[in-house]
Coordinates of C-alpha atoms in Angstrom, one line a residue:
X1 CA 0.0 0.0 0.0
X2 CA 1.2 3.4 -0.6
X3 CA 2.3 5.6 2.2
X4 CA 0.3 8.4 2.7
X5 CA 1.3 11.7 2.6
X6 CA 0.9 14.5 5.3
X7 CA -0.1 17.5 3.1
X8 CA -3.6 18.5 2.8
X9 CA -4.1 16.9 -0.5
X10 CA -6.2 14.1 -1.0
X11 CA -5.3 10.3 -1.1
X12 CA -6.5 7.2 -2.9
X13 CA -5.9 3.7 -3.1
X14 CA -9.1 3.2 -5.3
X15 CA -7.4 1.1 -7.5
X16 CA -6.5 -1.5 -5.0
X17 CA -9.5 -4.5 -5.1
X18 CA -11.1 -4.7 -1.9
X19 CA -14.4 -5.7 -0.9
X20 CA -17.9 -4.8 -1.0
X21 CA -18.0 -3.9 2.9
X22 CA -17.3 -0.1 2.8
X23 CA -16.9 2.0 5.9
X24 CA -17.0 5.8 5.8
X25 CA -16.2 8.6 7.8
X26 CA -16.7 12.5 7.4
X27 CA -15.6 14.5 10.5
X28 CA -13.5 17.5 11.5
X29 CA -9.6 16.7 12.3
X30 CA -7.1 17.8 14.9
X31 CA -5.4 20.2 12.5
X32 CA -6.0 24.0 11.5
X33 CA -6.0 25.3 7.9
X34 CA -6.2 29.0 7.1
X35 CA -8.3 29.6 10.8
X36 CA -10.3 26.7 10.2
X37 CA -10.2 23.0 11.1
X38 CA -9.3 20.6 8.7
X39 CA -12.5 18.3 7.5
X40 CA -11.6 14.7 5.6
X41 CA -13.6 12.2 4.0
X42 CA -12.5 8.8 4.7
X43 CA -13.3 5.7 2.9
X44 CA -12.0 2.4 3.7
X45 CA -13.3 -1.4 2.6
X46 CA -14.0 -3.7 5.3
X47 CA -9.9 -5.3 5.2
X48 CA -9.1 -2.0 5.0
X49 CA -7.3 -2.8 1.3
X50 CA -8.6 0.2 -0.3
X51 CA -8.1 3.5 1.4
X52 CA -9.5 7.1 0.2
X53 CA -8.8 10.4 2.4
X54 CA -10.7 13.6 0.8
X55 CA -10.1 16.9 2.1
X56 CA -13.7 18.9 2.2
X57 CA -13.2 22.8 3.3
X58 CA -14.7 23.7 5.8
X59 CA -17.7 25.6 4.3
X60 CA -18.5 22.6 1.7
X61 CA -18.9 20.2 4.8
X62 CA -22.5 19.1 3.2
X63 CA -24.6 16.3 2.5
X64 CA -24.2 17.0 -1.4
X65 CA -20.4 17.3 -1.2
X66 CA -20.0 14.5 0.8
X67 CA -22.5 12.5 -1.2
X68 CA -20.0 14.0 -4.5
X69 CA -17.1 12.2 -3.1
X70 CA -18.6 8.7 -2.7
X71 CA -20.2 8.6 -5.9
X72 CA -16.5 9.3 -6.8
X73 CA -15.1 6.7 -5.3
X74 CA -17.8 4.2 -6.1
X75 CA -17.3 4.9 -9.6
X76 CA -13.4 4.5 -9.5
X77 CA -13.8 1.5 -7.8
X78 CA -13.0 -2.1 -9.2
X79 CA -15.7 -3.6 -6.6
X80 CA -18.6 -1.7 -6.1
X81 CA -20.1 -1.1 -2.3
X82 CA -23.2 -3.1 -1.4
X83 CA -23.6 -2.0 2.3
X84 CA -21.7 1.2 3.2
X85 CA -21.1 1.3 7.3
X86 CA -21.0 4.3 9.6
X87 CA -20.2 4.7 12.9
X88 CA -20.2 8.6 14.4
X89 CA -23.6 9.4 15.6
X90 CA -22.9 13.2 15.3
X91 CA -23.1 12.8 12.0
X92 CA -25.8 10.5 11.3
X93 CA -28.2 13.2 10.1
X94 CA -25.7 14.3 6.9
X95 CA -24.5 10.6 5.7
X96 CA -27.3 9.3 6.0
X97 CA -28.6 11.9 3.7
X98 CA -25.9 11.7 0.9
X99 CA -26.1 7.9 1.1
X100 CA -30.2 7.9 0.7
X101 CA -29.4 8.9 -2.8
X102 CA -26.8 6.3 -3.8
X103 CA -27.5 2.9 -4.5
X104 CA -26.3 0.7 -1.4
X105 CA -27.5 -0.2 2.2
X106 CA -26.7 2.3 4.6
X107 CA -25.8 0.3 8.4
X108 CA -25.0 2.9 11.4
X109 CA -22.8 0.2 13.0
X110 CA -19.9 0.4 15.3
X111 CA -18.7 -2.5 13.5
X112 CA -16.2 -0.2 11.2
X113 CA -13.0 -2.1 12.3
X114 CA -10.5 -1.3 9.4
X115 CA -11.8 2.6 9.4
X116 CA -11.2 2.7 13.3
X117 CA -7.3 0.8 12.8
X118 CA -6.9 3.6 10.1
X119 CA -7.7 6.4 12.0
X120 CA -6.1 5.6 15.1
X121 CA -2.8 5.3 12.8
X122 CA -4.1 9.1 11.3
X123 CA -4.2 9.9 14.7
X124 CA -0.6 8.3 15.6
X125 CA 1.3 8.9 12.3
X126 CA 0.0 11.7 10.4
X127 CA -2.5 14.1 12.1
X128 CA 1.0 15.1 14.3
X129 CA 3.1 15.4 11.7
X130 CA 0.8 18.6 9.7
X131 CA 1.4 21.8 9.9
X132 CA -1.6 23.4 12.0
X133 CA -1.8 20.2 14.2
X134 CA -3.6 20.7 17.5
X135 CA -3.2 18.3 19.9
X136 CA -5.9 19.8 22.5
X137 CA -8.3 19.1 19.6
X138 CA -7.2 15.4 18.8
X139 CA -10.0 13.0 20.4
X140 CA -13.1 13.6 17.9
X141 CA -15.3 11.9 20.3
X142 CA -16.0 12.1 24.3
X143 CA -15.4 9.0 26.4
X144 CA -18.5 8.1 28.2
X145 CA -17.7 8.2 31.6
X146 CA -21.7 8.3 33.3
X147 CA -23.7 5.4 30.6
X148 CA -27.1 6.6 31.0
X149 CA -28.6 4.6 28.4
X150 CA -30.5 1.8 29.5
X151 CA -30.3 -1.7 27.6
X152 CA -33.3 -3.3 25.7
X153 CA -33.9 -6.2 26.7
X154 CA -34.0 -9.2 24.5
X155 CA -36.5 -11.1 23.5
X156 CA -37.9 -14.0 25.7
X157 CA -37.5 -16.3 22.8
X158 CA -33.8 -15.7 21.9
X159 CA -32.5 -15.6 25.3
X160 CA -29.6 -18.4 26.4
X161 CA -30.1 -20.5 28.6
X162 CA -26.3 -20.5 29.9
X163 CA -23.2 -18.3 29.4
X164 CA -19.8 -18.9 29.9
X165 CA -16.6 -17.0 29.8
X166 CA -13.8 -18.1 27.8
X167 CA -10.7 -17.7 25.7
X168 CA -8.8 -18.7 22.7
X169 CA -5.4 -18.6 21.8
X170 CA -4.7 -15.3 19.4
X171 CA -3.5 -18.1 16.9
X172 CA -6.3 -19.6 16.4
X173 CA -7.9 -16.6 14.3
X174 CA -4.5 -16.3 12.2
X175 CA -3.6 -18.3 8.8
X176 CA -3.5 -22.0 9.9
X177 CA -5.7 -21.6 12.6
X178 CA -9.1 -23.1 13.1
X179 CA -11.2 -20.0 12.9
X180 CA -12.1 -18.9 9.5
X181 CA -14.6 -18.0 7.9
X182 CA -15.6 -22.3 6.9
X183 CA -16.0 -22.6 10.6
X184 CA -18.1 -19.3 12.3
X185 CA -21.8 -20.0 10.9
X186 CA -23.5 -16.5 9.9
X187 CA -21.1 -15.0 11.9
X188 CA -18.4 -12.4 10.9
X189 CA -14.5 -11.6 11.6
X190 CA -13.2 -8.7 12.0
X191 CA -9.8 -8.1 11.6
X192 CA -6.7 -8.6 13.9
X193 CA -3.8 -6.2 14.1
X194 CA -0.3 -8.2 13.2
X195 CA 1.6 -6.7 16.6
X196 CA -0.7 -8.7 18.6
X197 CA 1.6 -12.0 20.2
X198 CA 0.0 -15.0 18.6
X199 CA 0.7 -16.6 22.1
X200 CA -2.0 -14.1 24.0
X201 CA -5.3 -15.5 24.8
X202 CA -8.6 -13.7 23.4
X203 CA -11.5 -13.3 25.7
X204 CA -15.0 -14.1 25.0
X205 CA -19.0 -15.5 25.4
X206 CA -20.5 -18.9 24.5
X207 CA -23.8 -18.8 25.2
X208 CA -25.6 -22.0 25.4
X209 CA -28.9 -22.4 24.3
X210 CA -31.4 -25.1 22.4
X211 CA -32.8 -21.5 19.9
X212 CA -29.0 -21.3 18.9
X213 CA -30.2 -21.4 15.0
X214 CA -32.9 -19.0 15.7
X215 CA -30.4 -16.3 18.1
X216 CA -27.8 -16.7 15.5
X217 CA -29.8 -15.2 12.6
X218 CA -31.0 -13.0 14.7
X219 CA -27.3 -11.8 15.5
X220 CA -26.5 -11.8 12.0
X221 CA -29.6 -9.2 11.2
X222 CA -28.0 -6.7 13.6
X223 CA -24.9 -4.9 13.7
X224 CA -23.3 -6.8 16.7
X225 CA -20.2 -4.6 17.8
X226 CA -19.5 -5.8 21.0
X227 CA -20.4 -8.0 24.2
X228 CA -19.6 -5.8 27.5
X229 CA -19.8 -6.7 31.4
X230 CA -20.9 -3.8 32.9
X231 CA -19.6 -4.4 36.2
X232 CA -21.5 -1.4 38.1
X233 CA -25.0 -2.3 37.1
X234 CA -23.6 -6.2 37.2
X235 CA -25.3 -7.0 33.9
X236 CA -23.8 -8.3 30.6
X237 CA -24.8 -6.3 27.6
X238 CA -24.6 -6.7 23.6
X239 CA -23.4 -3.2 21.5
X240 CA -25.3 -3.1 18.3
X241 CA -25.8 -0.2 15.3
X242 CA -24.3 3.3 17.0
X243 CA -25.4 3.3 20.5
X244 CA -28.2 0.3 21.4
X245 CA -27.5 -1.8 23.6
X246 CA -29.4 -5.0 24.8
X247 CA -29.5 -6.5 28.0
X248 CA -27.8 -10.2 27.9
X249 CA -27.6 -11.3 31.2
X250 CA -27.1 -10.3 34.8
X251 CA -24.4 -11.3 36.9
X252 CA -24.2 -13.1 39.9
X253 CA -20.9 -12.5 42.3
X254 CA -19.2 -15.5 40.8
X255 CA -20.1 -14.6 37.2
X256 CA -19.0 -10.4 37.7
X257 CA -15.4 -11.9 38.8
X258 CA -15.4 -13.5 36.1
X259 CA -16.4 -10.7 33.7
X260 CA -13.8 -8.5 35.5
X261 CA -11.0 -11.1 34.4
X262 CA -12.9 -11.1 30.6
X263 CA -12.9 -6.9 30.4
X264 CA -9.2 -7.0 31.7
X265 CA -8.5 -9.6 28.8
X266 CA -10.4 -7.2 26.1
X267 CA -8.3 -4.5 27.4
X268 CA -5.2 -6.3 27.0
X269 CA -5.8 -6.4 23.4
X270 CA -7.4 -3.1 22.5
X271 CA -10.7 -4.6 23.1
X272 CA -10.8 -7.6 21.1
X273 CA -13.2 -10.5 22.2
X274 CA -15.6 -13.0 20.6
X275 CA -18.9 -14.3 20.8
X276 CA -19.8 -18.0 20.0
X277 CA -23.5 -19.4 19.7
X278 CA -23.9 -23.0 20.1
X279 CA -26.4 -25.5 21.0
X280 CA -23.8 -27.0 23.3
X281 CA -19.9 -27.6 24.9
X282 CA -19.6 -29.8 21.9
X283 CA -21.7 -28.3 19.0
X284 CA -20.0 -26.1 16.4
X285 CA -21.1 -22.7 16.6
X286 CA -24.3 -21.7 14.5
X287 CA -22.4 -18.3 14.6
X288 CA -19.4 -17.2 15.6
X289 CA -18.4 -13.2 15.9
X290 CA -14.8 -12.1 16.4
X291 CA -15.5 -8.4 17.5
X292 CA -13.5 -5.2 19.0
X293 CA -14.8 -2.5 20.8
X294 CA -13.6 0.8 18.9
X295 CA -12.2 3.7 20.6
X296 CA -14.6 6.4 21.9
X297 CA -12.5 9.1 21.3
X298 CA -11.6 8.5 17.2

């Protein structure tokens, strides 16, 4: 892949074939042109293979400009977008406006892995490096500190009947191992950055249950980001789309020590976990998710 510049100009890797999975971004950056802040368009493909960074000024920052630089794109593109993902809520209102327009599924999902890996390495690598860079203005997003949302709880039907925390060696999900995508159901992997050890252990969530076939499509219909203890309110809950969340389980005093060891494990690897649906110990999963739980502050 070609290094990226750290200019204001724009960048592409259109050319590159990637997939059909795009993920988008449009958002002001921690950098100051002319008085004003600097506003990119990123666009990345689900491997994160084909990369497009579009300057907008900052008094073009519009649904039809922005909706201008994905037609763009699409049109340069070897593989066309089928589902184009999104994950910052601010701006929900203006993509999902230039997208309405543009023939491809729109998904507000968290689940933008190879956009978040890019911009943290935007954030790391290039960002610093421009001329106008701010760092009091790097963090395009506040961390959470006080949740107030309250979880929806899932329906009675698709509800396990036992949970279980668990890990995997890293090399599992690498070339040789025995996670791909032959063995996770309807399930989806997201992908795994290479400075990981292959010797660390991933954390994660079986869930048990005789509706496995039924929960697992169910998963697969929503944008599944993430599985979280929440360790105040002692409950386990499921991230899905931009900011839903559903209520999974609640823990007792043996199950919240265990999700304490589980969230220590996800933080050991930048959030990285996975969740497996199975009839039982010795079924094969109906759907199996390798997940990550994206930075807040991107």
């Amino acid at each position: 892949m070609a290094s990226e510049n750290t200019e204001f100009q724009p960048y592409s890797s259109a050319a590159v074939v990637g997939t059909a999975d795009w993920e988008l971004d449009c958002y002001s950056r921690p950098v100051v042109v002319e008085g004003k802040k600097l506003w990119e368009v990123l666009i990345t493909d689900s491997e994160g293979k084909m990369r497009i960074c579009e300057p907008l000024p900052s008094n073009r920052v519009n649904s039809r400009e922005l909706r201008a630089v994905i037609e763009k794109a699409i049109e340069e593109a070897d593989v066309k977008p089928g589902t184009i993902r999104f994950f910052r809520g601010a701006m929900f209102n203006m993509i999902n406006i230039a997208l309405s327009e543009i023939e491809v599924t729109a998904r507000p999902s968290r689940a933008t892995y190879a956009l978040a890996q890019w911009l943290e390495e935007r954030n790391r690598e290039v960002y610093p490096k421009m001329e106008g860079y701010r760092a009091n203005m790097a963090g395009g997003g506040v961390a959470s500190f006080l949740d107030i949302r309250t979880p929806v709880k899932l329906p009675d039907a698709l509800r396990g009947e036992k949970y279980a925390f668990v890990s995997l060696p890293l090399a599992e999900f690498r070339e040789g191992g025995g996670v791909d995508a032959s063995t996770i159901g309807v399930g989806r992997l997201c992908p795994i950055d290479p400075k990981f050890p292959s010797d660390a252990f991933v954390p994660g969530v079986v869930i048990l249950t005789a509706r496995a076939d039924a929960l697992a499509s169910w998963l697969a219909g929503t944008e599944i980001c993430g599985f979280k203890c929440d360790l105040r309110k002692r409950i386990m809950v499921m991230e899905s789309d931009i900011s839903t969340q559903f209520l999974v389980a609640k823990l007792d005093e043996t199950q919240r020590a265990e999700g304490i060891v589980y969230e220590e494990g996800k933080d050991a690897l930048d959030g990285l976990h996975f969740v497996s649906v199975q009839k039982d110990e010795n079924d094969d999963p109906k759907g199996f998710w390798l997940l990550r739980e994206i930075p807040e502050n991107l």
